[in-house]
Amino acid sequence: MTTLHELLVHASRTFAVGIEILPRPLRDEITVAYLLLRVSDYLEDNQEIAGDEKVFLLEEWRRALGGGPGRAALIDRLGEAAEDTPDAAVARHAARVLEGLDRLAPKASEIIVRRVRESSAGMARWTERGSEFGSEEDLDDYMHEVAGRVGHLLTELFAHRLPGVGGDRERMMALGRKFGLALQTVNVIRGLHEDRHRGWVYVPASFLPDDGMDPRELFEPANHAAAMTVLERLAEKADRHLAAARSYLRMIPRRYHRVRLFCLLPLLFAVRTLAISRTNPEVLDQETKMSRREVLAITRRAKLFGFSNRWIARYCRRLAARGVREYSPRLNREEAS
């Protein structure tokens, strides 16, 4: 029988590394929250279902999460997911994920259900609206629904479980939203090539150099210069959100080292992914990503030195340099000093 941990690793080995570090009960709560959101992602992104049915199923998913009728029928429908993707695999095991949700403490369950329902409603709204982003504000609105609300979800769980966290709740919620936007902006950049094949190009019209230009035209060789200009604007946007993400991390006391690591790892991965993607024309033709060796090296360093806000600032600058040598003995000695 497939366990929630096995589903988590299958859905994202990288995120699993961070979640596994967390203390219980946060580990179990965030595992369930992550998997519920992957079901929402499947309903929004899959290529098997028409747009109108996606909207209907997202609404059915919201009702099922809230304890409404039709849960069994929806689980049966999700069990038919045929795509060979991590999201579809999680969707096929939605019953197991919902069982995990039902086992959580009431307060944590309430936070997770409310936030996942909000995100699913936002996905449905954007599925109806379509993939046209007139302005940066439009893109931010979409990213808020799929990622900013995740920042709110995590912040509420941290404030609930960790004494001393969330004293300045309004600021932490705002920074948590921007943390989500940071990770999503990097995902937009690294997924430009793949997303266009399903008809979505996450580029605001206001970023394009010519009025009336279709974002899909950025992938034509004749528009290479325009595409690189747009790529840099997206990278600058990611930089701004990543700065807010570092501020969010500083609001978590160092005594919660494992929780800080959970937040720190995706931040460092995003900084490094952005470094190898910006100014890189390959993002228009294929997905750019870190090597497995880099992932392991970053994880190892974060576990050793991630308690230090000063080290985090230095290491982010180092990772942001595209040609940096991650593995030299000199860097190891500097970090140990």
Short mmCIF file of N, CA and C in Angstrom, two decimals, residues 243-312:
data_model
loop_
_atom_site.label_atom_id
_atom_site.label_comp_id
_atom_site.label_asym_id
_atom_site.label_seq_id
_atom_site.Cartn_x
_atom_site.Cartn_y
_atom_site.Cartn_z
N ALA A 243 14.47 38.42 -2.08
CA ALA A 243 14.92 39.27 -0.97
C ALA A 243 13.89 39.24 0.16
N ALA A 244 12.61 39.28 -0.19
CA ALA A 244 11.55 39.19 0.82
C ALA A 244 11.56 37.82 1.49
N ALA A 245 11.86 36.78 0.72
CA ALA A 245 11.92 35.43 1.29
C ALA A 245 13.02 35.34 2.35
N ARG A 246 14.15 35.98 2.11
CA ARG A 246 15.23 35.97 3.11
C ARG A 246 14.79 36.71 4.38
N SER A 247 14.02 37.78 4.21
CA SER A 247 13.49 38.50 5.38
C SER A 247 12.52 37.61 6.16
N TYR A 248 11.73 36.82 5.46
CA TYR A 248 10.81 35.89 6.12
C TYR A 248 11.59 34.89 6.97
N LEU A 249 12.64 34.36 6.40
CA LEU A 249 13.44 33.38 7.12
C LEU A 249 14.01 33.96 8.41
N ARG A 250 14.42 35.22 8.37
CA ARG A 250 14.99 35.85 9.56
C ARG A 250 13.96 36.01 10.68
N MET A 251 12.67 35.92 10.35
CA MET A 251 11.64 36.04 11.37
C MET A 251 11.39 34.74 12.12
N ILE A 252 12.03 33.66 11.68
CA ILE A 252 11.91 32.38 12.39
C ILE A 252 13.12 32.25 13.31
N PRO A 253 12.92 32.17 14.62
CA PRO A 253 14.06 32.12 15.55
C PRO A 253 15.01 30.98 15.23
N ARG A 254 16.29 31.18 15.49
CA ARG A 254 17.31 30.18 15.17
C ARG A 254 17.14 28.90 15.97
N ARG A 255 16.43 28.97 17.08
CA ARG A 255 16.22 27.74 17.87
C ARG A 255 15.35 26.73 17.12
N TYR A 256 14.61 27.19 16.12
CA TYR A 256 13.83 26.29 15.29
C TYR A 256 14.62 25.95 14.03
N HIS A 257 15.77 25.35 14.24
CA HIS A 257 16.70 25.13 13.12
C HIS A 257 16.09 24.26 12.03
N ARG A 258 15.36 23.23 12.40
CA ARG A 258 14.81 22.33 11.39
C ARG A 258 13.71 23.01 10.57
N VAL A 259 12.95 23.88 11.20
CA VAL A 259 11.94 24.63 10.45
C VAL A 259 12.61 25.64 9.53
N ARG A 260 13.67 26.27 10.01
CA ARG A 260 14.42 27.19 9.15
C ARG A 260 15.01 26.45 7.95
N LEU A 261 15.50 25.25 8.17
CA LEU A 261 16.05 24.46 7.06
C LEU A 261 14.97 24.14 6.03
N PHE A 262 13.78 23.80 6.51
CA PHE A 262 12.67 23.53 5.61
C PHE A 262 12.41 24.72 4.69
N CYS A 263 12.50 25.93 5.23
CA CYS A 263 12.30 27.14 4.42
C CYS A 263 13.54 27.48 3.61
N LEU A 264 14.71 27.23 4.20
CA LEU A 264 15.96 27.64 3.57
C LEU A 264 16.27 26.85 2.31
N LEU A 265 16.02 25.56 2.32
CA LEU A 265 16.41 24.74 1.16
C LEU A 265 15.73 25.18 -0.13
N PRO A 266 14.40 25.34 -0.16
CA PRO A 266 13.81 25.82 -1.41
C PRO A 266 14.27 27.23 -1.80
N LEU A 267 14.58 28.05 -0.80
CA LEU A 267 15.12 29.38 -1.10
C LEU A 267 16.47 29.26 -1.80
N LEU A 268 17.37 28.45 -1.28
CA LEU A 268 18.68 28.28 -1.89
C LEU A 268 18.57 27.63 -3.27
N PHE A 269 17.70 26.64 -3.40
CA PHE A 269 17.51 26.00 -4.70
C PHE A 269 16.99 27.02 -5.73
N ALA A 270 16.09 27.90 -5.28
CA ALA A 270 15.56 28.91 -6.19
C ALA A 270 16.63 29.91 -6.60
N VAL A 271 17.46 30.33 -5.65
CA VAL A 271 18.54 31.27 -5.98
C VAL A 271 19.48 30.65 -7.01
N ARG A 272 19.83 29.39 -6.79
CA ARG A 272 20.75 28.73 -7.72
C ARG A 272 20.11 28.48 -9.09
N THR A 273 18.85 28.05 -9.10
CA THR A 273 18.14 27.82 -10.36
C THR A 273 18.02 29.12 -11.16
N LEU A 274 17.74 30.21 -10.46
CA LEU A 274 17.67 31.50 -11.14
C LEU A 274 19.02 31.86 -11.74
N ALA A 275 20.10 31.57 -11.03
CA ALA A 275 21.44 31.92 -11.51
C ALA A 275 21.78 31.19 -12.81
N ILE A 276 21.35 29.95 -12.94
CA ILE A 276 21.69 29.20 -14.15
C ILE A 276 20.65 29.39 -15.24
N SER A 277 19.60 30.16 -14.97
CA SER A 277 18.54 30.38 -15.95
C SER A 277 18.59 31.76 -16.57
N ARG A 278 18.91 32.77 -15.77
CA ARG A 278 18.91 34.13 -16.31
C ARG A 278 20.06 34.27 -17.31
N THR A 279 19.85 35.02 -18.33
CA THR A 279 20.79 35.21 -19.44
C THR A 279 21.09 33.92 -20.17
N ASN A 280 20.32 32.87 -19.91
CA ASN A 280 20.57 31.56 -20.53
C ASN A 280 19.50 31.28 -21.58
N PRO A 281 19.84 31.38 -22.87
CA PRO A 281 18.82 31.15 -23.91
C PRO A 281 18.26 29.74 -23.93
N GLU A 282 18.92 28.79 -23.27
CA GLU A 282 18.43 27.42 -23.26
C GLU A 282 17.06 27.29 -22.59
N VAL A 283 16.69 28.25 -21.71
CA VAL A 283 15.39 28.15 -21.05
C VAL A 283 14.24 28.23 -22.05
N LEU A 284 14.51 28.78 -23.25
CA LEU A 284 13.47 28.86 -24.27
C LEU A 284 13.25 27.55 -25.00
N ASP A 285 14.18 26.62 -24.85
CA ASP A 285 14.12 25.35 -25.57
C ASP A 285 14.01 24.14 -24.68
N GLN A 286 14.41 24.27 -23.42
CA GLN A 286 14.39 23.12 -22.52
C GLN A 286 14.41 23.61 -21.08
N GLU A 287 14.02 22.73 -20.17
CA GLU A 287 14.02 23.08 -18.75
C GLU A 287 15.45 23.14 -18.23
N THR A 288 15.76 24.17 -17.49
CA THR A 288 17.07 24.28 -16.85
C THR A 288 16.91 23.92 -15.38
N LYS A 289 17.86 23.16 -14.88
CA LYS A 289 17.78 22.77 -13.48
C LYS A 289 19.16 22.45 -12.95
N MET A 290 19.24 22.43 -11.64
CA MET A 290 20.50 22.11 -10.97
C MET A 290 20.84 20.64 -11.18
N SER A 291 22.12 20.34 -11.07
CA SER A 291 22.54 18.95 -11.08
C SER A 291 22.24 18.32 -9.72
N ARG A 292 22.15 17.00 -9.73
CA ARG A 292 21.93 16.29 -8.46
C ARG A 292 23.08 16.58 -7.49
N ARG A 293 24.28 16.73 -8.03
CA ARG A 293 25.44 17.03 -7.19
C ARG A 293 25.28 18.38 -6.50
N GLU A 294 24.77 19.36 -7.23
CA GLU A 294 24.55 20.68 -6.62
C GLU A 294 23.50 20.60 -5.53
N VAL A 295 22.42 19.88 -5.77
CA VAL A 295 21.36 19.75 -4.77
C VAL A 295 21.93 19.17 -3.47
N LEU A 296 22.72 18.13 -3.59
CA LEU A 296 23.30 17.49 -2.41
C LEU A 296 24.27 18.42 -1.69
N ALA A 297 25.09 19.15 -2.47
CA ALA A 297 26.06 20.06 -1.85
C ALA A 297 25.36 21.20 -1.12
N ILE A 298 24.34 21.77 -1.73
CA ILE A 298 23.60 22.86 -1.09
C ILE A 298 22.91 22.36 0.17
N THR A 299 22.32 21.18 0.11
CA THR A 299 21.64 20.61 1.28
C THR A 299 22.63 20.39 2.42
N ARG A 300 23.79 19.85 2.10
CA ARG A 300 24.80 19.58 3.13
C ARG A 300 25.26 20.87 3.79
N ARG A 301 25.53 21.90 3.01
CA ARG A 301 25.99 23.17 3.59
C ARG A 301 24.90 23.82 4.43
N ALA A 302 23.66 23.78 3.94
CA ALA A 302 22.57 24.40 4.68
C ALA A 302 22.39 23.74 6.05
N LYS A 303 22.52 22.43 6.12
CA LYS A 303 22.37 21.73 7.39
C LYS A 303 23.46 22.12 8.38
N LEU A 304 24.65 22.41 7.86
CA LEU A 304 25.78 22.77 8.73
C LEU A 304 25.75 24.22 9.16
N PHE A 305 25.37 25.12 8.25
CA PHE A 305 25.56 26.55 8.51
C PHE A 305 24.28 27.36 8.48
N GLY A 306 23.13 26.71 8.22
CA GLY A 306 21.90 27.45 8.01
C GLY A 306 21.34 28.15 9.22
N PHE A 307 21.90 27.92 10.40
CA PHE A 307 21.46 28.65 11.59
C PHE A 307 21.89 30.10 11.55
N SER A 308 22.88 30.43 10.69
CA SER A 308 23.47 31.78 10.66
C SER A 308 22.84 32.62 9.56
N ASN A 309 22.20 33.72 9.93
CA ASN A 309 21.64 34.63 8.93
C ASN A 309 22.74 35.27 8.08
N ARG A 310 23.89 35.52 8.70
CA ARG A 310 25.00 36.11 7.94
C ARG A 310 25.52 35.13 6.89
N TRP A 311 25.64 33.85 7.26
CA TRP A 311 26.08 32.85 6.28
C TRP A 311 25.07 32.73 5.14
N ILE A 312 23.78 32.76 5.46
CA ILE A 312 22.75 32.65 4.42
C ILE A 312 22.90 33.77 3.40
#
